[in-house]
PDB file of C-alpha atoms in Angstrom:
ATOM      1  CA  ARG A   4      -3.056   7.954   2.961  1.00 44.00           C
ATOM      2  CA  TYR A   5      -4.618   4.637   4.015  1.00 47.00           C
ATOM      3  CA  VAL A   6      -7.362   3.216   2.835  1.00 50.00           C
ATOM      4  CA  HIS A   7     -10.452   1.000   3.269  1.00 54.00           C
ATOM      5  CA  GLU A   8     -11.138  -2.361   2.039  1.00 58.00           C
ATOM      6  CA  GLU A   9     -14.304  -1.167   0.779  1.00 61.00           C
ATOM      7  CA  THR A  10     -12.623   1.293  -1.349  1.00 67.00           C
ATOM      8  CA  VAL A  11      -9.793  -0.438  -2.604  1.00 68.00           C
ATOM      9  CA  ARG A  12      -8.596   0.007  -5.975  1.00 76.00           C
ATOM     10  CA  LEU A  13      -5.825  -1.804  -7.446  1.00 77.00           C
ATOM     11  CA  SER A  14      -4.042  -1.651 -10.695  1.00 82.00           C
ATOM     12  CA  ALA A  15      -4.172  -4.617 -12.794  1.00 82.00           C
ATOM     13  CA  HIS A  16      -0.881  -3.477 -13.671  1.00 86.00           C
ATOM     14  CA  ASP A  17       0.509  -2.837  -9.468  1.00 84.00           C
ATOM     15  CA  ARG A  18       3.765  -5.106  -8.843  1.00 83.00           C
ATOM     16  CA  GLY A  19       2.131  -6.796  -5.691  1.00 81.00           C
ATOM     17  CA  LEU A  20      -0.620  -7.741  -7.347  1.00 79.00           C
ATOM     18  CA  ARG A  21       1.694  -9.109 -10.588  1.00 85.00           C
ATOM     19  CA  PHE A  22       4.914 -10.191  -8.928  1.00 86.00           C
ATOM     20  CA  GLY A  23       4.457 -10.271  -5.435  1.00 81.00           C
ATOM     21  CA  ASP A  24       6.097  -7.402  -4.646  1.00 82.00           C
ATOM     22  CA  GLY A  25       6.010  -5.484  -1.503  1.00 84.00           C
ATOM     23  CA  ILE A  26       6.190  -5.948   2.327  1.00 88.00           C
ATOM     24  CA  PHE A  27       3.020  -6.567   5.012  1.00 89.00           C
ATOM     25  CA  GLU A  28       2.980  -7.036   8.796  1.00 92.00           C
ATOM     26  CA  THR A  29       0.456  -9.135  10.590  1.00 93.00           C
ATOM     27  CA  CYS A  30      -0.278  -8.013  13.463  1.00 94.00           C
ATOM     28  CA  ILE A  31      -2.101  -9.190  16.999  1.00 93.00           C
ATOM     29  CA  VAL A  32      -4.578  -7.130  18.473  1.00 92.00           C
ATOM     30  CA  ALA A  33      -5.415  -8.351  22.435  1.00 93.00           C
ATOM     31  CA  GLN A  34      -7.802  -5.965  24.628  1.00 90.00           C
ATOM     32  CA  GLY A  35      -7.448  -3.473  21.758  1.00 87.00           C
ATOM     33  CA  GLN A  36      -3.658  -3.351  21.563  1.00 89.00           C
ATOM     34  CA  VAL A  37      -1.297  -4.114  19.066  1.00 92.00           C
ATOM     35  CA  PHE A  38       1.099  -7.065  20.648  1.00 93.00           C
ATOM     36  CA  ASP A  39       4.310  -6.419  20.377  1.00 93.00           C
ATOM     37  CA  ALA A  40       4.007  -2.855  18.067  1.00 92.00           C
ATOM     38  CA  PRO A  41       7.631  -1.869  18.380  1.00 93.00           C
ATOM     39  CA  ALA A  42       9.109  -4.979  16.823  1.00 94.00           C
ATOM     40  CA  HIS A  43       6.295  -4.913  14.014  1.00 93.00           C
ATOM     41  CA  GLU A  44       7.118  -1.002  13.022  1.00 92.00           C
ATOM     42  CA  ALA A  45      10.967  -1.319  13.123  1.00 93.00           C
ATOM     43  CA  ARG A  46      10.148  -4.791  10.783  1.00 93.00           C
ATOM     44  CA  LEU A  47       8.046  -2.622   8.535  1.00 92.00           C
ATOM     45  CA  ALA A  48      10.510   0.359   8.352  1.00 92.00           C
ATOM     46  CA  ARG A  49      13.221  -2.065   7.162  1.00 93.00           C
ATOM     47  CA  GLY A  50      11.270  -3.341   4.701  1.00 92.00           C
ATOM     48  CA  LEU A  51      10.373  -0.356   3.404  1.00 90.00           C
ATOM     49  CA  LYS A  52      13.451   1.085   3.052  1.00 91.00           C
ATOM     50  CA  THR A  53      15.157  -1.890   1.378  1.00 91.00           C
ATOM     51  CA  TYR A  54      12.074  -1.013  -1.132  1.00 85.00           C
ATOM     52  CA  GLY A  55      13.038   2.348  -1.355  1.00 87.00           C
ATOM     53  CA  LEU A  56       9.493   3.336  -0.020  1.00 84.00           C
ATOM     54  CA  PRO A  57       9.042   6.161   2.181  1.00 83.00           C
ATOM     55  CA  VAL A  58       7.961   5.463   6.044  1.00 82.00           C
ATOM     56  CA  ILE A  59       4.143   5.162   7.101  1.00 80.00           C
ATOM     57  CA  PRO A  60       3.851   8.327   9.347  1.00 78.00           C
ATOM     58  CA  ASP A  61       1.182   6.614  11.561  1.00 77.00           C
ATOM     59  CA  SER A  62       2.249   3.767  13.963  1.00 85.00           C
ATOM     60  CA  LEU A  63       0.579   0.331  13.927  1.00 87.00           C
ATOM     61  CA  GLY A  64      -0.450   0.430  17.477  1.00 88.00           C
ATOM     62  CA  ARG A  65      -2.282   3.382  16.750  1.00 88.00           C
ATOM     63  CA  ILE A  66      -3.718   1.848  13.281  1.00 87.00           C
ATOM     64  CA  GLY A  67      -4.653  -1.344  15.009  1.00 87.00           C
ATOM     65  CA  ALA A  68      -6.812   0.257  18.056  1.00 88.00           C
ATOM     66  CA  ALA A  69      -8.615   2.716  16.092  1.00 88.00           C
ATOM     67  CA  LEU A  70      -9.284  -0.835  13.811  1.00 86.00           C
ATOM     68  CA  ALA A  71     -10.191  -2.931  16.662  1.00 87.00           C
ATOM     69  CA  ALA A  72     -12.098   0.123  17.581  1.00 88.00           C
ATOM     70  CA  ARG A  73     -14.187   0.954  14.668  1.00 86.00           C
ATOM     71  CA  ASN A  74     -15.622  -2.769  14.094  1.00 86.00           C
ATOM     72  CA  GLY A  75     -15.806  -2.941  18.070  1.00 88.00           C
ATOM     73  CA  VAL A  76     -13.706  -5.757  19.113  1.00 86.00           C
ATOM     74  CA  ALA A  77     -11.093  -6.004  21.641  1.00 87.00           C
ATOM     75  CA  CYS A  78      -8.887  -8.851  20.315  1.00 89.00           C
ATOM     76  CA  GLY A  79      -8.287  -9.786  16.603  1.00 89.00           C
ATOM     77  CA  LEU A  80      -5.729  -9.782  13.561  1.00 89.00           C
ATOM     78  CA  PHE A  81      -4.657  -6.853  11.019  1.00 88.00           C
ATOM     79  CA  ARG A  82      -2.540  -6.958   7.973  1.00 88.00           C
ATOM     80  CA  LEU A  83      -0.726  -4.119   6.290  1.00 86.00           C
ATOM     81  CA  ILE A  84      -0.171  -4.744   3.152  1.00 84.00           C
ATOM     82  CA  VAL A  85       2.495  -1.896   0.932  1.00 85.00           C
ATOM     83  CA  THR A  86       2.890  -2.794  -2.861  1.00 81.00           C
TER      84      THR A  86
END
């Protein structure tokens, strides 16, 4: 489940907030596509596995393209954070 920025509710007890525990990927979107999406996805999967978290079922390429389309932009950055 993906949470949009405007609906985020994060507990003060979240380890990502308290201790910086978590995984993140910052991706470049150019012409509506995530640059080097396979490398981002592989790195994210390794990090999630290290923390014993399930792999995200959607690809960063699809997430980035959807965000670009939703916001009407062709180029930009997005960061996926898992805590």
